Coordinates of C-alpha atoms and ligand atoms in Angstrom, one line a residue:
M195 CA -25.3 -10.8 14.3
N196 CA -24.2 -7.5 15.8
I197 CA -24.4 -5.1 12.9
K198 CA -22.5 -2.2 14.5
F199 CA -18.8 -1.6 14.2
P200 CA -17.1 -1.2 17.6
N201 CA -16.9 2.3 19.1
D202 CA -13.2 2.5 18.8
F203 CA -13.1 1.2 15.2
L204 CA -11.6 3.9 12.9
F205 CA -13.0 4.9 9.6
G206 CA -11.0 6.9 7.1
I207 CA -9.8 7.2 3.5
G208 CA -6.5 7.3 1.7
S209 CA -4.3 8.8 -1.0
S210 CA -0.6 8.9 -1.9
S211 CA 1.6 11.8 -2.8
Y212 CA 2.7 11.0 -6.4
Q213 CA -0.8 9.9 -7.3
I214 CA -2.5 13.3 -6.4
E215 CA -0.1 16.1 -5.6
G216 CA 1.2 17.2 -9.0
A217 CA 3.5 20.2 -8.7
H218 CA 6.3 17.8 -9.7
D219 CA 9.0 20.5 -9.9
K220 CA 7.5 23.3 -7.8
D221 CA 9.1 25.1 -4.9
G222 CA 12.3 23.1 -4.8
K223 CA 10.9 19.6 -5.0
G224 CA 13.5 17.1 -6.2
E225 CA 13.0 14.5 -8.9
S226 CA 11.5 11.2 -8.0
I227 CA 11.7 7.8 -9.8
W228 CA 8.1 8.3 -11.0
D229 CA 8.9 11.7 -12.4
R230 CA 11.8 10.1 -14.3
Y231 CA 10.0 6.9 -15.3
T232 CA 6.8 8.6 -16.7
E233 CA 9.1 10.9 -18.7
T234 CA 11.3 8.1 -20.2
H235 CA 8.8 5.2 -20.3
K236 CA 5.6 6.7 -21.6
E237 CA 5.0 3.5 -23.5
L238 CA 4.7 1.6 -20.2
I239 CA 1.9 3.8 -18.9
V240 CA -1.4 2.7 -20.4
D241 CA -2.6 6.2 -21.5
G242 CA 0.9 7.7 -21.7
S243 CA 0.1 10.0 -18.8
D244 CA 2.1 11.1 -15.7
G245 CA 1.6 12.7 -12.3
K246 CA 3.1 16.1 -13.3
D247 CA -0.2 17.8 -12.4
A248 CA -2.4 14.9 -11.2
C249 CA -5.2 16.2 -8.9
K250 CA -3.1 19.3 -8.1
S251 CA -3.4 18.6 -4.4
Y252 CA -0.3 20.6 -3.7
E253 CA -2.3 23.6 -4.8
F254 CA -5.8 22.6 -3.8
Y255 CA -5.3 20.6 -0.6
E256 CA -7.9 22.7 1.0
D257 CA -10.4 21.2 -1.4
D258 CA -9.3 17.7 -0.3
V259 CA -9.9 18.6 3.3
Q260 CA -13.3 20.0 2.5
A261 CA -14.1 16.7 0.8
L262 CA -12.9 14.8 3.8
K263 CA -15.1 17.0 6.1
D264 CA -18.1 16.3 3.9
L265 CA -17.3 12.6 4.2
Q266 CA -17.1 12.9 8.0
V267 CA -14.1 10.5 8.1
Q268 CA -12.2 10.2 11.3
F269 CA -8.8 10.1 9.7
Y270 CA -7.0 10.8 6.4
R271 CA -4.2 8.5 5.3
F272 CA -1.8 10.4 3.0
S273 CA 1.9 10.0 2.1
I274 CA 4.8 12.4 2.2
S275 CA 6.8 12.9 -0.9
W276 CA 10.4 12.2 0.2
C277 CA 11.9 14.5 -2.4
R278 CA 9.6 17.4 -1.4
I279 CA 11.2 17.3 2.0
C280 CA 14.8 16.2 1.0
P281 CA 15.1 17.0 -2.7
D282 CA 18.1 14.6 -3.1
G283 CA 17.0 12.1 -0.5
D284 CA 19.7 13.4 1.7
S285 CA 18.4 14.6 5.1
A286 CA 21.2 17.2 5.4
K287 CA 19.4 19.4 2.8
L288 CA 15.8 20.2 3.6
N289 CA 13.3 22.1 1.4
Q290 CA 11.3 24.5 3.5
S291 CA 8.4 24.9 1.1
G292 CA 7.8 21.2 1.1
I293 CA 7.9 21.1 4.9
A294 CA 5.4 24.0 5.0
Y295 CA 3.1 22.2 2.7
Y296 CA 2.6 19.2 5.0
N297 CA 2.5 21.4 8.0
N298 CA -0.4 23.3 6.4
L299 CA -2.2 20.1 5.5
I300 CA -1.7 18.5 8.9
N301 CA -2.9 21.7 10.7
L302 CA -5.9 22.1 8.6
L303 CA -6.9 18.4 9.1
I304 CA -6.6 18.8 12.9
D305 CA -8.6 22.0 12.8
S306 CA -11.2 20.1 10.9
G307 CA -11.4 17.3 13.5
I308 CA -9.7 14.8 11.1
E309 CA -6.7 12.7 12.4
P310 CA -3.7 12.8 10.1
M311 CA -2.2 9.4 9.4
V312 CA 1.0 9.4 7.4
T313 CA 2.6 7.0 5.1
I314 CA 6.3 7.8 5.2
Y315 CA 7.1 6.2 1.8
H316 CA 4.6 5.3 -0.9
W317 CA 6.9 4.5 -3.9
D318 CA 8.2 8.0 -5.0
L319 CA 11.9 7.5 -4.2
P320 CA 14.2 10.4 -4.8
Q321 CA 15.9 9.8 -8.1
K322 CA 19.3 10.6 -6.6
L323 CA 19.0 7.6 -4.3
Q324 CA 18.0 5.5 -7.2
D325 CA 21.2 6.5 -8.9
L326 CA 22.9 4.8 -6.0
G327 CA 21.0 1.6 -6.6
G328 CA 17.7 2.5 -4.8
W329 CA 16.4 -0.2 -2.5
T330 CA 19.0 -2.7 -3.7
N331 CA 21.6 -0.6 -1.8
P332 CA 22.0 -1.7 1.8
K333 CA 23.0 1.9 2.7
M334 CA 19.3 2.8 2.0
A335 CA 18.5 1.7 5.5
D336 CA 20.6 4.7 6.8
F337 CA 19.0 7.1 4.4
F338 CA 15.5 5.9 5.3
E339 CA 16.2 6.1 9.0
D340 CA 17.5 9.6 8.6
Y341 CA 14.5 10.7 6.5
A342 CA 12.2 9.1 9.1
R343 CA 13.9 11.1 11.8
V344 CA 13.3 14.3 9.9
I345 CA 9.6 13.4 9.5
F346 CA 9.1 12.3 13.1
T347 CA 10.8 15.5 14.3
L348 CA 8.8 17.8 12.1
Y349 CA 5.4 16.3 12.4
G350 CA 5.4 13.9 15.3
D351 CA 3.9 16.4 17.8
R352 CA 0.6 16.1 15.7
V353 CA 0.8 12.9 13.8
K354 CA 0.2 9.8 16.0
W355 CA -0.2 7.1 13.3
W356 CA 2.7 6.2 11.0
F357 CA 2.9 3.8 8.2
T358 CA 6.5 3.2 7.2
I359 CA 6.6 1.7 3.8
N360 CA 3.6 1.0 1.5
E361 CA 3.6 -2.6 0.0
P362 CA 7.3 -3.5 0.1
H363 CA 6.6 -6.8 -1.5
L364 CA 4.8 -5.3 -4.5
H365 CA 7.3 -2.5 -4.8
S366 CA 10.1 -5.0 -4.9
V367 CA 8.6 -7.4 -7.4
F368 CA 7.0 -4.8 -9.7
S369 CA 9.8 -2.3 -9.6
Y370 CA 12.8 -4.5 -9.4
G371 CA 11.4 -7.5 -11.2
Q372 CA 8.5 -8.0 -13.5
C373 CA 4.7 -8.2 -13.3
L374 CA 3.5 -11.7 -13.5
R375 CA 0.5 -11.1 -15.8
D376 CA 2.2 -9.0 -18.5
K377 CA 5.7 -10.3 -17.9
L378 CA 6.7 -6.6 -18.0
P379 CA 8.2 -4.4 -15.5
V380 CA 5.2 -2.2 -14.5
H381 CA 6.6 0.2 -11.9
A382 CA 9.4 2.7 -11.7
P383 CA 12.4 2.4 -11.7
D384 CA 12.5 -0.6 -14.1
V385 CA 15.5 -2.3 -12.7
R386 CA 15.7 -5.9 -13.6
F387 CA 18.3 -8.3 -12.3
L388 CA 15.7 -11.0 -12.1
G389 CA 15.9 -13.4 -9.2
I390 CA 18.3 -11.1 -7.4
S391 CA 17.1 -7.5 -7.4
E392 CA 13.5 -8.4 -6.1
Y393 CA 14.9 -10.1 -3.0
L394 CA 17.6 -7.5 -2.4
A395 CA 15.0 -4.7 -2.6
G396 CA 12.6 -6.4 -0.3
H397 CA 15.4 -7.3 2.2
V398 CA 16.6 -3.7 2.3
M399 CA 13.1 -2.3 2.7
L400 CA 12.4 -4.7 5.5
L401 CA 15.5 -3.6 7.3
S402 CA 14.8 0.1 6.6
H403 CA 11.3 -0.3 8.0
A404 CA 12.6 -2.0 11.2
R405 CA 15.3 0.8 11.6
A406 CA 12.6 3.5 11.4
Y407 CA 10.4 1.6 13.9
R408 CA 13.3 1.2 16.4
L409 CA 14.3 4.8 16.0
Y410 CA 10.8 5.9 16.9
Q411 CA 10.7 3.7 20.0
K412 CA 14.1 4.9 21.1
E413 CA 14.0 8.7 20.4
F414 CA 10.4 9.7 19.9
Y415 CA 7.9 7.4 21.6
S416 CA 8.3 8.6 25.2
K417 CA 7.3 12.2 24.1
Q418 CA 5.0 11.5 21.1
R419 CA 3.2 8.3 22.1
G420 CA 2.3 7.3 18.5
K421 CA 2.0 4.0 16.7
V422 CA 4.2 2.9 13.9
G423 CA 3.5 0.0 11.5
I424 CA 4.1 -1.5 8.1
V425 CA 1.6 -1.8 5.3
L426 CA 1.7 -5.1 3.3
D427 CA -0.2 -5.9 0.2
A428 CA -2.2 -8.9 1.2
F429 CA -4.3 -10.5 -1.5
N430 CA -5.6 -14.0 -0.9
F431 CA -4.8 -16.9 -3.1
I432 CA -6.9 -20.0 -3.2
P433 CA -6.3 -23.2 -5.2
A434 CA -7.5 -23.1 -8.8
S435 CA -8.6 -26.8 -8.5
N436 CA -8.7 -29.7 -6.1
K437 CA -5.5 -31.1 -7.5
I438 CA -2.8 -31.5 -4.8
E439 CA -0.4 -29.5 -7.0
D440 CA -2.7 -26.5 -7.0
I441 CA -3.4 -26.8 -3.3
N442 CA 0.3 -26.7 -2.7
A443 CA 0.7 -23.9 -5.2
A444 CA -1.8 -21.7 -3.4
K445 CA 0.1 -22.2 -0.1
R446 CA 3.4 -21.4 -1.8
T447 CA 1.9 -18.4 -3.5
R448 CA 0.7 -17.0 -0.1
T449 CA 4.2 -17.6 1.3
F450 CA 6.0 -15.7 -1.5
E451 CA 3.4 -13.0 -2.0
V452 CA 2.4 -12.3 1.6
E453 CA 4.5 -14.1 4.2
W454 CA 7.9 -13.2 2.7
L455 CA 7.8 -9.9 4.6
L456 CA 5.0 -10.7 7.1
H457 CA 6.7 -13.7 8.8
P458 CA 9.9 -11.8 9.7
I459 CA 7.9 -9.2 11.6
F460 CA 4.9 -11.0 13.0
S461 CA 5.9 -14.7 13.6
S462 CA 7.3 -15.7 17.0
T463 CA 10.5 -17.1 15.4
G464 CA 11.2 -14.2 13.0
D465 CA 13.3 -14.6 9.8
Y466 CA 12.0 -15.3 6.3
P467 CA 9.5 -18.2 5.9
P468 CA 11.3 -21.6 6.0
L469 CA 9.6 -22.7 2.8
M470 CA 10.9 -19.7 0.8
K471 CA 14.4 -20.0 2.2
K472 CA 14.4 -23.7 1.2
I473 CA 13.1 -23.3 -2.3
I474 CA 15.4 -20.4 -3.2
N475 CA 18.4 -21.9 -1.6
E476 CA 18.0 -25.2 -3.4
K477 CA 17.5 -23.5 -6.8
S478 CA 20.5 -21.2 -6.2
L479 CA 22.8 -24.1 -5.5
A480 CA 21.5 -26.0 -8.5
E481 CA 22.3 -22.9 -10.6
G482 CA 25.9 -23.3 -9.5
R483 CA 25.9 -20.6 -6.9
T484 CA 27.6 -20.7 -3.6
R485 CA 24.9 -18.9 -1.8
S486 CA 21.1 -18.3 -1.9
R487 CA 19.8 -15.5 -4.1
L488 CA 17.6 -14.7 -1.1
P489 CA 19.8 -12.6 1.2
E490 CA 20.3 -14.0 4.7
L491 CA 19.2 -12.2 7.8
T492 CA 21.8 -12.3 10.6
A493 CA 20.7 -13.2 14.1
D494 CA 20.8 -9.5 15.1
E495 CA 18.8 -8.5 12.1
I496 CA 16.2 -11.1 12.9
E497 CA 15.8 -9.6 16.3
L498 CA 15.7 -6.1 15.0
I499 CA 12.9 -6.9 12.6
K500 CA 10.8 -9.3 14.8
G501 CA 8.0 -7.4 16.5
S502 CA 8.8 -4.1 14.7
S503 CA 5.3 -3.1 14.1
D504 CA 2.5 -1.9 16.5
F505 CA -0.1 -3.2 14.1
L506 CA -0.3 -5.0 10.7
G507 CA -1.4 -2.7 7.9
I508 CA -2.9 -4.6 5.0
N509 CA -4.0 -3.4 1.6
H510 CA -6.5 -5.9 0.3
Y511 CA -8.3 -5.8 -3.1
T512 CA -9.2 -9.3 -4.2
T513 CA -8.6 -13.0 -4.2
Y514 CA -6.9 -14.9 -7.0
L515 CA -7.0 -18.5 -8.1
A516 CA -3.5 -20.0 -7.8
A517 CA -2.3 -22.8 -10.0
D518 CA 0.9 -24.7 -10.1
E519 CA 3.0 -23.5 -13.1
D520 CA 6.5 -23.4 -14.3
V521 CA 7.2 -19.7 -14.9
G522 CA 10.0 -19.4 -17.5
D523 CA 13.3 -21.2 -17.3
K524 CA 15.4 -18.4 -15.8
P525 CA 15.7 -17.4 -12.1
S526 CA 13.1 -14.9 -11.0
F527 CA 10.8 -14.3 -8.1
Y528 CA 7.9 -15.9 -10.1
N529 CA 10.1 -18.8 -11.3
D530 CA 11.0 -19.5 -7.7
A531 CA 7.4 -19.3 -6.6
G532 CA 6.1 -21.4 -9.5
F533 CA 2.5 -20.3 -9.7
N534 CA 0.1 -18.6 -11.9
A535 CA -2.5 -16.4 -10.2
T536 CA -5.6 -15.3 -12.1
P537 CA -8.9 -13.5 -11.2
N538 CA -11.8 -16.0 -11.0
P539 CA -13.5 -15.7 -14.4
N540 CA -16.9 -16.5 -12.8
S541 CA -16.8 -13.7 -10.2
F542 CA -18.2 -10.2 -10.7
S543 CA -15.7 -7.4 -11.4
P544 CA -16.8 -3.9 -10.5
S545 CA -13.7 -2.6 -12.4
P546 CA -10.8 -2.7 -13.1
D547 CA -10.4 -6.3 -14.5
W548 CA -7.9 -7.3 -11.9
I549 CA -10.4 -6.8 -9.1
K550 CA -13.1 -9.4 -8.6
M551 CA -15.6 -9.5 -5.8
E552 CA -14.4 -12.2 -3.5
P553 CA -15.6 -11.3 0.0
E554 CA -15.2 -14.9 1.3
G555 CA -11.6 -14.7 0.3
F556 CA -11.1 -11.7 2.5
L557 CA -12.8 -13.3 5.4
D558 CA -10.6 -16.4 5.0
L559 CA -7.5 -14.2 4.8
L560 CA -8.4 -12.3 8.0
N561 CA -9.0 -15.5 9.9
W562 CA -5.7 -16.9 8.5
I563 CA -3.8 -13.9 9.9
K564 CA -5.6 -14.3 13.2
N565 CA -4.8 -18.0 13.5
T566 CA -1.3 -17.9 12.1
Y567 CA 0.1 -14.8 13.7
N568 CA -1.6 -14.8 17.1
N569 CA -4.3 -12.3 16.3
P570 CA -2.3 -9.1 15.8
P571 CA -4.1 -5.8 15.6
V572 CA -4.9 -5.4 11.9
F573 CA -5.4 -2.0 10.2
I574 CA -7.1 -2.3 6.8
T575 CA -5.1 0.5 5.2
E576 CA -6.5 0.0 1.7
N577 CA -9.6 -1.6 0.2
G578 CA -11.6 -0.5 -2.8
C579 CA -12.2 -0.8 -6.5
G580 CA -12.7 1.5 -9.5
D581 CA -15.8 2.5 -11.4
V582 CA -16.9 3.1 -14.9
Q583 CA -20.1 4.9 -13.8
E584 CA -18.7 8.4 -13.1
Y585 CA -21.1 9.6 -10.5
D586 CA -23.6 6.9 -9.9
D587 CA -20.9 4.3 -8.9
K588 CA -23.3 1.6 -7.7
D589 CA -20.9 -1.2 -8.3
K590 CA -18.3 0.4 -6.1
I591 CA -20.9 0.8 -3.3
Y592 CA -21.8 -2.8 -3.7
Y593 CA -18.1 -3.8 -3.4
H594 CA -17.5 -1.7 -0.2
K595 CA -20.8 -2.8 1.3
T596 CA -20.0 -6.4 0.8
Y597 CA -16.4 -6.2 2.0
L598 CA -17.4 -4.2 5.1
Q599 CA -19.9 -6.9 5.8
V600 CA -17.2 -9.6 6.1
I601 CA -15.0 -7.3 8.1
L602 CA -17.9 -6.9 10.6
K603 CA -18.3 -10.7 10.7
A604 CA -14.6 -11.1 11.2
I605 CA -14.7 -8.8 14.2
N606 CA -18.0 -9.7 15.8
E607 CA -18.2 -13.4 15.1
D608 CA -14.7 -14.6 14.5
G609 CA -12.9 -12.4 17.0
C610 CA -10.4 -10.9 14.6
K611 CA -8.7 -7.8 16.0
I612 CA -9.4 -5.3 13.3
I613 CA -8.9 -1.7 14.4
G614 CA -9.6 0.5 11.3
Y615 CA -10.6 0.8 7.7
S616 CA -9.1 3.1 5.2
A617 CA -11.1 3.1 1.9
W618 CA -9.1 3.6 -1.3
S619 CA -9.4 6.3 -2.4
L620 CA -10.4 9.9 -1.8
L621 CA -10.0 11.1 -5.4
D622 CA -9.7 9.6 -8.9
S623 CA -5.9 9.6 -9.1
F624 CA -2.8 8.7 -11.2
E625 CA -3.0 4.9 -10.9
W626 CA 0.6 4.1 -11.7
S627 CA 1.0 2.1 -14.9
S628 CA -2.7 2.4 -15.5
G629 CA -2.5 6.2 -15.7
Y630 CA -5.9 7.8 -15.3
T631 CA -7.8 4.8 -16.7
E632 CA -8.8 3.4 -13.3
K633 CA -11.1 5.5 -11.1
F634 CA -10.9 4.5 -7.4
G635 CA -12.1 7.9 -6.1
F636 CA -15.2 8.6 -4.0
Y637 CA -14.7 12.0 -5.5
R638 CA -14.6 12.5 -9.3
I639 CA -12.0 14.8 -10.8
D640 CA -12.4 16.4 -14.2
F641 CA -8.8 16.3 -15.4
T642 CA -9.5 18.9 -18.0
D643 CA -10.5 21.5 -15.4
P644 CA -7.6 23.6 -14.3
K645 CA -9.0 23.8 -10.8
R646 CA -9.6 20.0 -10.7
K647 CA -12.9 20.5 -9.0
R648 CA -13.7 17.5 -6.6
T649 CA -17.3 16.3 -7.1
P650 CA -18.7 13.6 -4.8
K651 CA -19.9 10.4 -6.4
R652 CA -22.7 8.4 -4.9
S653 CA -20.1 6.3 -3.0
A654 CA -19.3 9.4 -1.0
S655 CA -22.8 9.6 0.5
Y656 CA -22.8 5.9 1.0
Y657 CA -19.6 6.0 3.0
R658 CA -20.7 9.0 5.0
N659 CA -23.7 7.0 6.1
V660 CA -21.6 4.1 7.1
I661 CA -19.4 6.3 9.3
K662 CA -22.3 8.2 10.8
T663 CA -24.3 5.1 11.7
R664 CA -21.2 2.8 12.3
S665 CA -23.2 0.2 10.4
I666 CA -24.0 -0.9 6.9
D667 CA -27.2 0.1 5.3
F668 CA -27.9 -2.8 3.0
K669 CA -30.7 -1.1 1.2
F670 CA -28.5 1.9 0.2
P671 CA -28.6 3.2 -2.5
D672 CA -31.8 1.5 -3.9
Ligands
GBH117 C1 -2.3 -0.3 -4.2 O1 -1.5 -1.4 -4.6 C2 -1.5 0.9 -4.1 O2 -1.0 1.0 -2.8 C3 -2.2 2.2 -4.4 O3 -1.3 3.2 -4.6 C4 -3.0 1.9 -5.7 O4 -3.6 3.1 -6.1 C5 -4.0 0.9 -5.5 O5 -3.3 -0.3 -5.2 C6 -4.9 0.6 -6.7 O6 -4.2 0.0 -7.7 O7 -3.3 -5.4 -14.1 O8 -2.6 -7.6 -13.2 O9 -1.0 -6.0 -13.8 C7 -2.1 -2.5 -5.2 C8 -1.2 -2.8 -6.3 C9 -0.9 -2.4 -8.6 C10 -2.3 -4.2 -7.8 C11 -1.4 -2.6 -10.0 C12 -2.7 -4.4 -9.2 C13 -2.2 -4.1 -11.5 C14 -2.4 -5.6 -11.7 N1 -1.8 -2.8 -7.6 N2 -1.7 -3.9 -10.2 S1 -2.3 -6.2 -13.3

């Protein structure tokens, strides 16, 4: 087996604005849904914490770039905080300090030989837009397009890789529905109109993504020549047993969890997956409704969305066992999908509990994408795990080593078109509802230190070695 990554394969690492920036109310930044939620729902954050200060990257971004230089990554994937640029979400009112912050970051990255890659939206919606219904409001597609225009105009001369929306499926279901495992809403803004709001939010995000993509093609591509794509959360789901019910449940789970928003963009027919349309329509009619709770895409919308991504960004962490299960007796995303997904109790978890080492599951997923969607260019925009070992994070190294190995196999033996890998993440960060209890960073942060010194863990030297040699040293770090 060829043990080298292709010459044009890109290695980098990622972060997101609310998770690291802090400075939640500095220099004219507006309030985001996560500012509001962590203030009003402390009980829903494991350690009662928030991202008010986080890693203070707004103040110490130079230290982030220094860490990135030490890692010798080719690119840095970070997100822009919408309400730092447009405090109310409205693109008619811009915040010059916020604009300057990202200019400084982008320029310093470029001076350091690191390619900036930007996520336009990673969950920190301006609260003002939430007051209008957030992603359930179809008008959001206009707001998002206008915001994207501002961002392309400001930074597109230097930024050539754009990720529109991070994990629209997870954002819809966790923020506008409930989390399967805890049966709790686990993400801001805690809007629950179960069985309705999840689908509406996903629908509007899909349209918003497509509008931003088409905008770029029409008004920016000829000058800026960049790439624009979506980032989908793509776990794998395998049957929990050999029973036909569980085999079907695993397929259905994949349809609801991954294909819902993948199929409209990457299939040759477009539109939502037929199975999902059928299930939700039948249930909706049985509930006495006149129409499906899954909004319909018009013929024009299907065309707008189809092909609206230059590559498929996937965030992949693990594989779950899916079993057939009736989930509650009321309409909801999970009731429609009718599955229970659990981590395999027999597999090793480096931490946190929801991540198990399932490299074969990843290989299977990559091949499934290749075979089902005509081998699209895939960008692995997130992959990683936490650690409990502070500096000597051997289990994290083991995880990355093993996952990189199957990626190499997918490329060199199976012919999957995988173009890049963005490890998650640069720093220990605010991990949403888990607060600061999960530590995904290659750099440790002492959150009691006012300067938030970034200290490399062992994983940092491991990853530097991968990038330098473009191959995996299986003996490292022993
Ligand atoms: C990614 O999403 C996010 O894009 C990134 O911002 C985040 O830091 C990273 O994951 C690590 O979590 O305990 O069963 O309720 C992945 C979404 C959200 C999946 C939290 C696991 C908890 C599962 N993750 N969720 S559970």
